[in-house]
mmCIF file of N, CA, C and O in Angstrom:
data_model
loop_
_atom_site.group_PDB
_atom_site.id
_atom_site.type_symbol
_atom_site.label_atom_id
_atom_site.label_comp_id
_atom_site.label_asym_id
_atom_site.label_seq_id
_atom_site.Cartn_x
_atom_site.Cartn_y
_atom_site.Cartn_z
ATOM 1 N N UNK A 1 -4.810 -13.058 16.540
ATOM 2 C CA UNK A 1 -4.916 -13.511 15.170
ATOM 3 C C UNK A 1 -4.284 -12.472 14.261
ATOM 4 O O UNK A 1 -4.115 -11.322 14.652
ATOM 5 N N UNK A 2 -3.928 -12.894 13.063
ATOM 6 C CA UNK A 2 -3.168 -12.052 12.144
ATOM 7 C C UNK A 2 -4.077 -11.574 11.012
ATOM 8 O O UNK A 2 -4.834 -12.367 10.447
ATOM 9 N N UNK A 3 -3.996 -10.293 10.684
ATOM 10 C CA UNK A 3 -4.833 -9.693 9.636
ATOM 11 C C UNK A 3 -3.956 -9.009 8.600
ATOM 12 O O UNK A 3 -3.010 -8.297 8.954
ATOM 13 N N UNK A 4 -4.280 -9.228 7.324
ATOM 14 C CA UNK A 4 -3.667 -8.500 6.220
ATOM 15 C C UNK A 4 -4.772 -7.890 5.378
ATOM 16 O O UNK A 4 -5.749 -8.576 5.054
ATOM 17 N N UNK A 5 -4.633 -6.605 5.045
ATOM 18 C CA UNK A 5 -5.540 -5.931 4.116
ATOM 19 C C UNK A 5 -4.699 -5.517 2.920
ATOM 20 O O UNK A 5 -3.736 -4.750 3.067
ATOM 21 N N UNK A 6 -5.052 -6.042 1.752
ATOM 22 C CA UNK A 6 -4.254 -5.850 0.553
ATOM 23 C C UNK A 6 -5.125 -5.281 -0.561
ATOM 24 O O UNK A 6 -6.255 -5.720 -0.761
ATOM 25 N N UNK A 7 -4.583 -4.292 -1.296
ATOM 26 C CA UNK A 7 -5.223 -3.765 -2.502
ATOM 27 C C UNK A 7 -4.301 -4.093 -3.682
ATOM 28 O O UNK A 7 -3.168 -4.528 -3.472
ATOM 29 N N UNK A 8 -4.748 -3.878 -4.908
ATOM 30 C CA UNK A 8 -3.852 -4.109 -6.050
ATOM 31 C C UNK A 8 -2.585 -3.254 -6.000
ATOM 32 O O UNK A 8 -1.568 -3.621 -6.574
ATOM 33 N N UNK A 9 -2.625 -2.116 -5.293
ATOM 34 C CA UNK A 9 -1.493 -1.187 -5.246
ATOM 35 C C UNK A 9 -0.514 -1.446 -4.105
ATOM 36 O O UNK A 9 0.677 -1.216 -4.249
ATOM 37 N N UNK A 10 -1.032 -1.869 -2.926
ATOM 38 C CA UNK A 10 -0.165 -1.955 -1.747
ATOM 39 C C UNK A 10 -0.792 -2.794 -0.649
ATOM 40 O O UNK A 10 -1.967 -3.142 -0.698
ATOM 41 N N UNK A 11 0.024 -3.094 0.354
ATOM 42 C CA UNK A 11 -0.452 -3.734 1.581
ATOM 43 C C UNK A 11 -0.833 -2.610 2.536
ATOM 44 O O UNK A 11 0.014 -1.813 2.945
ATOM 45 N N UNK A 12 -2.109 -2.517 2.874
ATOM 46 C CA UNK A 12 -2.624 -1.416 3.692
ATOM 47 C C UNK A 12 -2.387 -1.665 5.178
ATOM 48 O O UNK A 12 -2.050 -0.758 5.929
ATOM 49 N N UNK A 13 -2.557 -2.908 5.617
ATOM 50 C CA UNK A 13 -2.401 -3.252 7.036
ATOM 51 C C UNK A 13 -1.901 -4.677 7.142
ATOM 52 O O UNK A 13 -2.333 -5.549 6.389
ATOM 53 N N UNK A 14 -1.013 -4.921 8.092
ATOM 54 C CA UNK A 14 -0.568 -6.272 8.419
ATOM 55 C C UNK A 14 -0.177 -6.286 9.884
ATOM 56 O O UNK A 14 0.652 -5.479 10.307
ATOM 57 N N UNK A 15 -0.816 -7.148 10.678
ATOM 58 C CA UNK A 15 -0.468 -7.219 12.088
ATOM 59 C C UNK A 15 -1.458 -8.016 12.898
ATOM 60 O O UNK A 15 -2.470 -8.513 12.384
ATOM 61 N N UNK A 16 -1.149 -8.135 14.176
ATOM 62 C CA UNK A 16 -1.990 -8.863 15.109
ATOM 63 C C UNK A 16 -3.195 -8.012 15.519
ATOM 64 O O UNK A 16 -3.046 -6.817 15.774
ATOM 65 N N UNK A 17 -4.366 -8.628 15.553
ATOM 66 C CA UNK A 17 -5.595 -7.950 15.967
ATOM 67 C C UNK A 17 -6.346 -8.818 16.968
ATOM 68 O O UNK A 17 -6.158 -10.029 17.019
ATOM 69 N N UNK A 18 -7.199 -8.180 17.753
ATOM 70 C CA UNK A 18 -8.054 -8.899 18.694
ATOM 71 C C UNK A 18 -9.418 -9.197 18.083
ATOM 72 O O UNK A 18 -10.057 -10.193 18.422
ATOM 73 N N UNK A 19 -9.867 -8.312 17.184
ATOM 74 C CA UNK A 19 -11.163 -8.479 16.519
ATOM 75 C C UNK A 19 -11.167 -7.644 15.245
ATOM 76 O O UNK A 19 -10.414 -6.680 15.124
ATOM 77 N N UNK A 20 -12.021 -8.040 14.303
ATOM 78 C CA UNK A 20 -12.174 -7.281 13.068
ATOM 79 C C UNK A 20 -13.628 -7.389 12.618
ATOM 80 O O UNK A 20 -14.203 -8.472 12.632
ATOM 81 N N UNK A 21 -14.212 -6.260 12.239
ATOM 82 C CA UNK A 21 -15.604 -6.219 11.777
ATOM 83 C C UNK A 21 -15.611 -5.807 10.315
ATOM 84 O O UNK A 21 -14.900 -4.872 9.929
ATOM 85 N N UNK A 22 -16.427 -6.505 9.511
ATOM 86 C CA UNK A 22 -16.441 -6.312 8.064
ATOM 87 C C UNK A 22 -17.842 -6.035 7.544
ATOM 88 O O UNK A 22 -18.817 -6.569 8.082
ATOM 89 N N UNK A 23 -17.950 -5.262 6.438
ATOM 90 C CA UNK A 23 -19.248 -5.016 5.790
ATOM 91 C C UNK A 23 -19.537 -6.102 4.750
ATOM 92 O O UNK A 23 -19.311 -5.935 3.560
ATOM 93 N N UNK A 24 -19.999 -7.250 5.200
ATOM 94 C CA UNK A 24 -20.279 -8.366 4.298
ATOM 95 C C UNK A 24 -21.452 -8.084 3.372
ATOM 96 O O UNK A 24 -22.311 -7.247 3.670
ATOM 97 N N UNK A 25 -21.502 -8.785 2.266
ATOM 98 C CA UNK A 25 -22.590 -8.613 1.301
ATOM 99 C C UNK A 25 -23.945 -8.915 1.936
ATOM 100 O O UNK A 25 -24.939 -8.263 1.634
ATOM 101 N N UNK A 26 -23.989 -9.901 2.843
ATOM 102 C CA UNK A 26 -25.248 -10.268 3.506
ATOM 103 C C UNK A 26 -25.372 -9.659 4.895
ATOM 104 O O UNK A 26 -26.142 -10.132 5.720
ATOM 105 N N UNK A 27 -24.595 -8.615 5.166
ATOM 106 C CA UNK A 27 -24.665 -7.947 6.456
ATOM 107 C C UNK A 27 -23.313 -7.901 7.141
ATOM 108 O O UNK A 27 -22.403 -8.660 6.812
ATOM 109 N N UNK A 28 -23.197 -7.019 8.094
ATOM 110 C CA UNK A 28 -21.954 -6.833 8.832
ATOM 111 C C UNK A 28 -21.674 -8.049 9.711
ATOM 112 O O UNK A 28 -22.601 -8.662 10.252
ATOM 113 N N UNK A 29 -20.393 -8.413 9.851
ATOM 114 C CA UNK A 29 -20.029 -9.518 10.727
ATOM 115 C C UNK A 29 -18.676 -9.237 11.368
ATOM 116 O O UNK A 29 -17.875 -8.462 10.861
ATOM 117 N N UNK A 30 -18.448 -9.889 12.512
ATOM 118 C CA UNK A 30 -17.212 -9.690 13.257
ATOM 119 C C UNK A 30 -16.473 -11.013 13.379
ATOM 120 O O UNK A 30 -17.076 -12.064 13.555
ATOM 121 N N UNK A 31 -15.145 -10.945 13.307
ATOM 122 C CA UNK A 31 -14.297 -12.119 13.433
ATOM 123 C C UNK A 31 -13.477 -11.982 14.700
ATOM 124 O O UNK A 31 -12.822 -10.960 14.920
ATOM 125 N N UNK A 32 -13.544 -13.017 15.543
ATOM 126 C CA UNK A 32 -12.770 -13.070 16.773
ATOM 127 C C UNK A 32 -11.800 -14.248 16.698
ATOM 128 O O UNK A 32 -11.854 -15.051 15.757
ATOM 129 N N UNK A 33 -10.946 -14.379 17.687
ATOM 130 C CA UNK A 33 -9.975 -15.457 17.733
ATOM 131 C C UNK A 33 -10.663 -16.822 17.621
ATOM 132 O O UNK A 33 -11.745 -17.033 18.157
ATOM 133 N N UNK A 34 -10.072 -17.754 16.902
ATOM 134 C CA UNK A 34 -10.580 -19.122 16.696
ATOM 135 C C UNK A 34 -11.891 -19.153 15.934
ATOM 136 O O UNK A 34 -12.709 -20.067 16.129
ATOM 137 N N UNK A 35 -12.133 -18.181 15.068
ATOM 138 C CA UNK A 35 -13.349 -18.144 14.252
ATOM 139 C C UNK A 35 -13.345 -19.310 13.269
ATOM 140 O O UNK A 35 -12.295 -19.761 12.822
ATOM 141 N N UNK A 36 -14.517 -19.788 12.939
ATOM 142 C CA UNK A 36 -14.650 -20.860 11.945
ATOM 143 C C UNK A 36 -14.162 -20.371 10.581
ATOM 144 O O UNK A 36 -14.227 -19.174 10.290
ATOM 145 N N UNK A 37 -13.662 -21.277 9.738
ATOM 146 C CA UNK A 37 -13.239 -20.877 8.387
ATOM 147 C C UNK A 37 -14.383 -20.189 7.648
ATOM 148 O O UNK A 37 -15.548 -20.587 7.769
ATOM 149 N N UNK A 38 -14.044 -19.161 6.864
ATOM 150 C CA UNK A 38 -15.060 -18.340 6.217
ATOM 151 C C UNK A 38 -14.477 -17.658 4.993
ATOM 152 O O UNK A 38 -13.318 -17.231 5.010
ATOM 153 N N UNK A 39 -15.274 -17.566 3.948
ATOM 154 C CA UNK A 39 -14.965 -16.723 2.793
ATOM 155 C C UNK A 39 -16.221 -15.906 2.513
ATOM 156 O O UNK A 39 -17.311 -16.465 2.451
ATOM 157 N N UNK A 40 -16.059 -14.585 2.356
ATOM 158 C CA UNK A 40 -17.213 -13.716 2.131
ATOM 159 C C UNK A 40 -16.819 -12.574 1.200
ATOM 160 O O UNK A 40 -15.682 -12.116 1.215
ATOM 161 N N UNK A 41 -17.782 -12.123 0.416
ATOM 162 C CA UNK A 41 -17.585 -10.910 -0.367
ATOM 163 C C UNK A 41 -17.899 -9.708 0.517
ATOM 164 O O UNK A 41 -18.662 -9.810 1.479
ATOM 165 N N UNK A 42 -17.296 -8.571 0.190
ATOM 166 C CA UNK A 42 -17.489 -7.352 0.958
ATOM 167 C C UNK A 42 -18.189 -6.303 0.119
ATOM 168 O O UNK A 42 -17.930 -6.166 -1.067
ATOM 169 N N UNK A 43 -19.068 -5.567 0.767
ATOM 170 C CA UNK A 43 -19.728 -4.411 0.163
ATOM 171 C C UNK A 43 -18.887 -3.165 0.445
ATOM 172 O O UNK A 43 -17.951 -3.202 1.241
ATOM 173 N N UNK A 44 -19.233 -2.070 -0.169
ATOM 174 C CA UNK A 44 -18.633 -0.787 0.198
ATOM 175 C C UNK A 44 -19.021 -0.498 1.635
ATOM 176 O O UNK A 44 -20.184 -0.620 2.010
ATOM 177 N N UNK A 45 -18.052 -0.152 2.456
ATOM 178 C CA UNK A 45 -18.352 0.116 3.858
ATOM 179 C C UNK A 45 -17.082 0.274 4.661
ATOM 180 O O UNK A 45 -16.007 0.527 4.126
ATOM 181 N N UNK A 46 -17.207 0.069 5.971
ATOM 182 C CA UNK A 46 -16.114 0.330 6.888
ATOM 183 C C UNK A 46 -15.659 -0.949 7.581
ATOM 184 O O UNK A 46 -16.464 -1.718 8.086
ATOM 185 N N UNK A 47 -14.341 -1.158 7.605
ATOM 186 C CA UNK A 47 -13.727 -2.236 8.376
ATOM 187 C C UNK A 47 -13.270 -1.633 9.694
ATOM 188 O O UNK A 47 -12.621 -0.590 9.717
ATOM 189 N N UNK A 48 -13.625 -2.304 10.803
ATOM 190 C CA UNK A 48 -13.174 -1.859 12.126
ATOM 191 C C UNK A 48 -12.198 -2.893 12.670
ATOM 192 O O UNK A 48 -12.529 -4.068 12.774
ATOM 193 N N UNK A 49 -10.999 -2.447 12.994
ATOM 194 C CA UNK A 49 -9.968 -3.328 13.531
ATOM 195 C C UNK A 49 -9.739 -2.953 14.985
ATOM 196 O O UNK A 49 -9.528 -1.781 15.304
ATOM 197 N N UNK A 50 -9.750 -3.948 15.872
ATOM 198 C CA UNK A 50 -9.480 -3.723 17.281
ATOM 199 C C UNK A 50 -8.149 -4.387 17.628
ATOM 200 O O UNK A 50 -7.993 -5.598 17.441
ATOM 201 N N UNK A 51 -7.199 -3.581 18.099
ATOM 202 C CA UNK A 51 -5.904 -4.080 18.549
ATOM 203 C C UNK A 51 -5.729 -3.691 20.014
ATOM 204 O O UNK A 51 -6.585 -3.011 20.580
ATOM 205 N N UNK A 52 -4.608 -4.083 20.597
ATOM 206 C CA UNK A 52 -4.323 -3.699 21.989
ATOM 207 C C UNK A 52 -4.172 -2.187 22.124
ATOM 208 O O UNK A 52 -4.378 -1.636 23.195
ATOM 209 N N UNK A 53 -3.833 -1.507 21.010
ATOM 210 C CA UNK A 53 -3.674 -0.047 21.041
ATOM 211 C C UNK A 53 -4.994 0.692 20.862
ATOM 212 O O UNK A 53 -5.045 1.900 21.056
ATOM 213 N N UNK A 54 -6.055 0.008 20.464
ATOM 214 C CA UNK A 54 -7.348 0.659 20.254
ATOM 215 C C UNK A 54 -7.974 0.231 18.939
ATOM 216 O O UNK A 54 -7.670 -0.844 18.423
ATOM 217 N N UNK A 55 -8.838 1.093 18.398
ATOM 218 C CA UNK A 55 -9.564 0.773 17.172
ATOM 219 C C UNK A 55 -9.071 1.626 16.009
ATOM 220 O O UNK A 55 -8.732 2.789 16.180
ATOM 221 N N UNK A 56 -9.055 1.001 14.830
ATOM 222 C CA UNK A 56 -8.706 1.681 13.593
ATOM 223 C C UNK A 56 -9.793 1.365 12.575
ATOM 224 O O UNK A 56 -10.320 0.251 12.562
ATOM 225 N N UNK A 57 -10.116 2.343 11.731
ATOM 226 C CA UNK A 57 -11.163 2.164 10.731
ATOM 227 C C UNK A 57 -10.601 2.372 9.334
ATOM 228 O O UNK A 57 -9.787 3.263 9.117
ATOM 229 N N UNK A 58 -11.053 1.538 8.405
ATOM 230 C CA UNK A 58 -10.693 1.667 6.992
ATOM 231 C C UNK A 58 -11.970 1.598 6.171
ATOM 232 O O UNK A 58 -12.838 0.755 6.447
ATOM 233 N N UNK A 59 -12.104 2.454 5.181
ATOM 234 C CA UNK A 59 -13.230 2.396 4.254
ATOM 235 C C UNK A 59 -12.809 1.543 3.067
ATOM 236 O O UNK A 59 -11.767 1.777 2.467
ATOM 237 N N UNK A 60 -13.634 0.565 2.738
ATOM 238 C CA UNK A 60 -13.309 -0.382 1.678
ATOM 239 C C UNK A 60 -14.357 -0.282 0.576
ATOM 240 O O UNK A 60 -15.539 -0.082 0.854
ATOM 241 N N UNK A 61 -13.906 -0.398 -0.668
ATOM 242 C CA UNK A 61 -14.814 -0.355 -1.817
ATOM 243 C C UNK A 61 -14.937 -1.750 -2.416
ATOM 244 O O UNK A 61 -14.472 -2.015 -3.526
ATOM 245 N N UNK A 62 -15.523 -2.654 -1.655
ATOM 246 C CA UNK A 62 -15.743 -4.018 -2.118
ATOM 247 C C UNK A 62 -14.491 -4.867 -2.046
ATOM 248 O O UNK A 62 -13.383 -4.368 -1.907
ATOM 249 N N UNK A 63 -14.689 -6.173 -2.123
ATOM 250 C CA UNK A 63 -13.567 -7.094 -2.079
ATOM 251 C C UNK A 63 -13.991 -8.441 -1.538
ATOM 252 O O UNK A 63 -15.174 -8.797 -1.537
ATOM 253 N N UNK A 64 -13.002 -9.188 -1.046
ATOM 254 C CA UNK A 64 -13.219 -10.534 -0.524
ATOM 255 C C UNK A 64 -12.419 -10.682 0.765
ATOM 256 O O UNK A 64 -11.316 -10.149 0.878
ATOM 257 N N UNK A 65 -12.980 -11.414 1.733
ATOM 258 C CA UNK A 65 -12.259 -11.710 2.973
ATOM 259 C C UNK A 65 -12.240 -13.224 3.170
ATOM 260 O O UNK A 65 -13.229 -13.905 2.901
ATOM 261 N N UNK A 66 -11.075 -13.731 3.613
ATOM 262 C CA UNK A 66 -10.935 -15.148 3.932
ATOM 263 C C UNK A 66 -10.422 -15.270 5.357
ATOM 264 O O UNK A 66 -9.474 -14.581 5.740
ATOM 265 N N UNK A 67 -11.068 -16.155 6.136
ATOM 266 C CA UNK A 67 -10.653 -16.426 7.511
ATOM 267 C C UNK A 67 -10.299 -17.906 7.593
ATOM 268 O O UNK A 67 -11.115 -18.761 7.241
ATOM 269 N N UNK A 68 -9.075 -18.203 8.034
ATOM 270 C CA UNK A 68 -8.639 -19.593 8.141
ATOM 271 C C UNK A 68 -7.496 -19.685 9.147
ATOM 272 O O UNK A 68 -6.480 -18.989 9.006
ATOM 273 N N UNK A 69 -7.670 -20.522 10.162
ATOM 274 C CA UNK A 69 -6.618 -20.779 11.162
ATOM 275 C C UNK A 69 -6.063 -19.501 11.794
ATOM 276 O O UNK A 69 -4.853 -19.303 11.863
ATOM 277 N N UNK A 70 -6.951 -18.638 12.254
ATOM 278 C CA UNK A 70 -6.583 -17.378 12.915
ATOM 279 C C UNK A 70 -5.788 -16.435 12.024
ATOM 280 O O UNK A 70 -5.028 -15.599 12.501
ATOM 281 N N UNK A 71 -5.954 -16.554 10.718
ATOM 282 C CA UNK A 71 -5.371 -15.608 9.774
ATOM 283 C C UNK A 71 -6.492 -15.074 8.898
ATOM 284 O O UNK A 71 -7.273 -15.853 8.345
ATOM 285 N N UNK A 72 -6.564 -13.749 8.777
ATOM 286 C CA UNK A 72 -7.585 -13.084 7.977
ATOM 287 C C UNK A 72 -6.880 -12.361 6.835
ATOM 288 O O UNK A 72 -5.949 -11.590 7.079
ATOM 289 N N UNK A 73 -7.332 -12.613 5.620
ATOM 290 C CA UNK A 73 -6.793 -11.915 4.460
ATOM 291 C C UNK A 73 -7.938 -11.179 3.781
ATOM 292 O O UNK A 73 -8.953 -11.800 3.441
ATOM 293 N N UNK A 74 -7.768 -9.884 3.591
ATOM 294 C CA UNK A 74 -8.753 -9.060 2.877
ATOM 295 C C UNK A 74 -8.120 -8.618 1.567
ATOM 296 O O UNK A 74 -7.058 -7.995 1.561
ATOM 297 N N UNK A 75 -8.770 -8.971 0.469
ATOM 298 C CA UNK A 75 -8.366 -8.490 -0.858
ATOM 299 C C UNK A 75 -9.398 -7.461 -1.255
ATOM 300 O O UNK A 75 -10.545 -7.804 -1.556
ATOM 301 N N UNK A 76 -9.014 -6.191 -1.219
ATOM 302 C CA UNK A 76 -9.950 -5.097 -1.448
ATOM 303 C C UNK A 76 -9.651 -4.380 -2.756
ATOM 304 O O UNK A 76 -8.501 -4.288 -3.174
ATOM 305 N N UNK A 77 -10.716 -3.868 -3.381
ATOM 306 C CA UNK A 77 -10.530 -3.097 -4.605
ATOM 307 C C UNK A 77 -9.808 -1.790 -4.319
ATOM 308 O O UNK A 77 -8.889 -1.406 -5.027
ATOM 309 N N UNK A 78 -10.222 -1.101 -3.265
ATOM 310 C CA UNK A 78 -9.507 0.090 -2.790
ATOM 311 C C UNK A 78 -9.854 0.314 -1.329
ATOM 312 O O UNK A 78 -10.911 -0.088 -0.857
ATOM 313 N N UNK A 79 -8.930 0.974 -0.615
ATOM 314 C CA UNK A 79 -9.093 1.210 0.818
ATOM 315 C C UNK A 79 -8.625 2.629 1.130
ATOM 316 O O UNK A 79 -7.615 3.087 0.602
ATOM 317 N N UNK A 80 -9.375 3.310 2.000
ATOM 318 C CA UNK A 80 -8.956 4.620 2.497
ATOM 319 C C UNK A 80 -9.216 4.662 3.998
ATOM 320 O O UNK A 80 -10.060 3.938 4.508
ATOM 321 N N UNK A 81 -8.467 5.529 4.684
ATOM 322 C CA UNK A 81 -8.663 5.649 6.139
ATOM 323 C C UNK A 81 -9.684 6.696 6.440
ATOM 324 O O UNK A 81 -9.988 7.547 5.670
#
């Protein structure tokens, strides 16, 4: 599945992932291939991305995530590694 993490300043990440974990407002959740459509707000916390090369972590300061047809878009207020 394809993931994009975007802030008002730049595109932080774009690429194929095997899994992604997010700090949702109502608790942490993970998205895997063929996940049901979803829109959720994000709390301040850590996004964990799993690719074939391993895991990468990004700290996010709130935002929104949308999951639809194996594409994940994260619109974040700010992101740091």
